[in-house]
Amino acid sequence: MTSLPESTRKLSQSLTLGACAAEVRAALAEVAAMLSAHQVPPEARGVIELVLAEALNNIVEHAYAPATAGNIGLRVSLEGEQALLQVRDRGRAMPGLVLPEGRLKPLGHDRDLPEGGFGWYLIRKLASEVRYRRFDEENLLDIVVPLR
């Protein structure tokens, strides 16, 4: 098993973005460029981008009401063989202060896939660890993604 390049082993970058689709896209592009510049393998970059896209879009869609402005704090850290993703927002809390289970919905008999319901499943499937807590009116989400 080969080790990751030295430039991948330690990095931390923080961003603040507005809770809207355009700013999520811009933040994802910035994270993708940072991961590429630090020689994170393409497959791991794709997983990190997918996990972040799901988490950030859930915040925009569910934590902040469509008419509520707010910010999202994002920190991406690379430590050894894993990426640590920390997301903060001041939107609504998770129902019951717990993460959704991330189970797939039954597909039924029609050929059309249901809209939604895949995000938490993907996050939980691709991450090695997912933690949520609410502290001082702030949602805190920590996600660990293996770089291999």
CSV table of C-alpha atoms in Angstrom, one decimal:
chain,number,residue,atom,x,y,z
A,1,MET,CA,0.0,0.0,0.0
A,2,THR,CA,1.5,3.3,-1.0
A,3,SER,CA,1.2,6.4,1.2
A,4,LEU,CA,-0.4,9.6,0.2
A,5,PRO,CA,1.9,12.5,-1.1
A,6,GLU,CA,3.4,14.6,1.7
A,7,SER,CA,1.4,17.6,0.5
A,8,THR,CA,-1.8,15.7,1.3
A,9,ARG,CA,-0.9,14.8,4.9
A,10,LYS,CA,-1.7,18.1,6.7
A,11,LEU,CA,-3.9,21.0,5.6
A,12,SER,CA,-6.7,23.0,7.0
A,13,GLN,CA,-8.9,25.6,5.2
A,14,SER,CA,-11.9,27.5,6.5
A,15,LEU,CA,-14.7,29.1,4.4
A,16,THR,CA,-17.8,31.1,5.2
A,17,LEU,CA,-20.6,31.0,2.7
A,18,GLY,CA,-24.1,32.3,2.4
A,19,ALA,CA,-26.9,29.7,2.6
A,20,CYS,CA,-27.9,29.7,-1.0
A,21,ALA,CA,-27.3,27.3,-4.0
A,22,ALA,CA,-24.9,29.7,-5.8
A,23,GLU,CA,-22.6,30.1,-2.8
A,24,VAL,CA,-22.6,26.3,-2.2
A,25,ARG,CA,-21.5,25.7,-5.8
A,26,ALA,CA,-18.7,28.3,-5.4
A,27,ALA,CA,-17.6,26.8,-2.1
A,28,LEU,CA,-17.5,23.3,-3.6
A,29,ALA,CA,-15.4,24.6,-6.5
A,30,GLU,CA,-13.0,26.2,-4.1
A,31,VAL,CA,-12.7,23.0,-2.0
A,32,ALA,CA,-12.2,20.9,-5.2
A,33,ALA,CA,-9.4,23.2,-6.3
A,34,MET,CA,-7.8,23.0,-2.8
A,35,LEU,CA,-8.0,19.2,-2.7
A,36,SER,CA,-6.5,19.0,-6.2
A,37,ALA,CA,-3.7,21.3,-5.4
A,38,HIS,CA,-2.8,19.1,-2.4
A,39,GLN,CA,-2.8,16.0,-4.5
A,40,VAL,CA,-5.8,14.3,-2.9
A,41,PRO,CA,-6.5,11.3,-5.1
A,42,PRO,CA,-9.4,11.9,-7.6
A,43,GLU,CA,-11.7,9.2,-6.1
A,44,ALA,CA,-11.3,10.7,-2.6
A,45,ARG,CA,-11.9,14.2,-4.0
A,46,GLY,CA,-15.1,13.0,-5.6
A,47,VAL,CA,-16.3,11.5,-2.3
A,48,ILE,CA,-15.5,14.6,-0.3
A,49,GLU,CA,-17.2,16.8,-2.8
A,50,LEU,CA,-20.3,14.6,-2.9
A,51,VAL,CA,-20.5,14.4,0.9
A,52,LEU,CA,-20.1,18.2,1.3
A,53,ALA,CA,-22.6,18.9,-1.5
A,54,GLU,CA,-25.2,16.8,0.3
A,55,ALA,CA,-24.6,18.3,3.7
A,56,LEU,CA,-24.5,21.9,2.5
A,57,ASN,CA,-27.5,21.6,0.3
A,58,ASN,CA,-29.4,20.0,3.2
A,59,ILE,CA,-28.6,23.1,5.3
A,60,VAL,CA,-29.8,25.5,2.6
A,61,GLU,CA,-33.0,23.5,2.0
A,62,HIS,CA,-33.9,22.5,5.6
A,63,ALA,CA,-32.0,24.4,8.3
A,64,TYR,CA,-32.7,27.8,6.8
A,65,ALA,CA,-36.2,28.4,5.6
A,66,PRO,CA,-36.4,29.5,1.9
A,67,ALA,CA,-36.7,33.2,3.0
A,68,THR,CA,-34.2,33.1,5.8
A,69,ALA,CA,-30.7,34.4,5.2
A,70,GLY,CA,-27.8,32.8,7.1
A,71,ASN,CA,-24.2,31.7,6.8
A,72,ILE,CA,-22.6,28.4,6.8
A,73,GLY,CA,-19.1,27.9,8.2
A,74,LEU,CA,-17.0,25.1,6.6
A,75,ARG,CA,-13.6,23.8,7.6
A,76,VAL,CA,-11.8,21.1,5.6
A,77,SER,CA,-8.8,19.5,7.2
A,78,LEU,CA,-6.6,16.8,5.9
A,79,GLU,CA,-4.8,14.8,8.6
A,80,GLY,CA,-2.9,11.7,7.6
A,81,GLU,CA,-5.2,9.3,5.7
A,82,GLN,CA,-8.5,11.2,6.3
A,83,ALA,CA,-10.4,14.4,5.6
A,84,LEU,CA,-12.2,16.1,8.5
A,85,LEU,CA,-15.2,18.1,7.4
A,86,GLN,CA,-16.7,20.5,9.9
A,87,VAL,CA,-19.9,22.4,9.1
A,88,ARG,CA,-21.6,25.0,11.2
A,89,ASP,CA,-24.8,26.9,10.8
A,90,ARG,CA,-27.4,28.8,12.9
A,91,GLY,CA,-30.4,27.4,11.2
A,92,ARG,CA,-33.1,25.2,12.6
A,93,ALA,CA,-32.0,22.2,14.6
A,94,MET,CA,-32.2,18.6,13.3
A,95,PRO,CA,-35.6,17.1,14.4
A,96,GLY,CA,-35.1,15.6,17.8
A,97,LEU,CA,-31.5,16.8,17.8
A,98,VAL,CA,-30.4,13.6,16.0
A,99,LEU,CA,-29.2,12.9,12.5
A,100,PRO,CA,-31.5,11.2,10.1
A,101,GLU,CA,-30.9,7.4,9.9
A,102,GLY,CA,-30.0,7.5,6.3
A,103,ARG,CA,-32.1,4.6,5.2
A,104,LEU,CA,-33.2,4.4,1.6
A,105,LYS,CA,-36.9,4.8,0.9
A,106,PRO,CA,-38.6,1.8,-0.8
A,107,LEU,CA,-38.7,2.5,-4.5
A,108,GLY,CA,-42.1,1.0,-5.2
A,109,HIS,CA,-43.3,-0.3,-8.6
A,110,ASP,CA,-43.0,2.8,-10.8
A,111,ARG,CA,-39.7,3.5,-12.7
A,112,ASP,CA,-39.3,7.1,-11.4
A,113,LEU,CA,-36.9,7.6,-8.5
A,114,PRO,CA,-38.3,9.6,-5.6
A,115,GLU,CA,-37.1,13.2,-5.2
A,116,GLY,CA,-34.8,13.4,-2.2
A,117,GLY,CA,-34.1,10.8,0.5
A,118,PHE,CA,-30.6,9.8,-0.8
A,119,GLY,CA,-28.4,12.5,0.9
A,120,TRP,CA,-28.1,11.1,4.4
A,121,TYR,CA,-27.8,7.6,3.0
A,122,LEU,CA,-24.8,8.7,0.8
A,123,ILE,CA,-23.2,10.7,3.6
A,124,ARG,CA,-23.4,7.8,6.1
A,125,LYS,CA,-22.3,5.2,3.5
A,126,LEU,CA,-19.2,7.2,2.3
A,127,ALA,CA,-18.0,8.6,5.7
A,128,SER,CA,-16.3,6.6,8.3
A,129,GLU,CA,-17.8,8.8,11.0
A,130,VAL,CA,-20.6,11.4,11.2
A,131,ARG,CA,-21.5,13.4,14.4
A,132,TYR,CA,-24.1,16.1,15.0
A,133,ARG,CA,-24.7,18.3,18.0
A,134,ARG,CA,-26.4,21.6,18.7
A,135,PHE,CA,-24.7,24.1,21.0
A,136,ASP,CA,-25.6,27.7,21.7
A,137,GLU,CA,-28.1,27.9,18.9
A,138,GLU,CA,-25.6,26.5,16.4
A,139,ASN,CA,-25.7,23.2,14.5
A,140,LEU,CA,-22.3,21.4,14.4
A,141,LEU,CA,-21.7,18.6,11.9
A,142,ASP,CA,-18.4,16.7,11.8
A,143,ILE,CA,-17.8,14.2,9.0
A,144,VAL,CA,-14.7,12.0,8.6
A,145,VAL,CA,-14.0,10.7,5.1
A,146,PRO,CA,-11.1,8.3,4.4
A,147,LEU,CA,-8.7,9.4,1.7
A,148,ARG,CA,-8.4,5.9,0.4
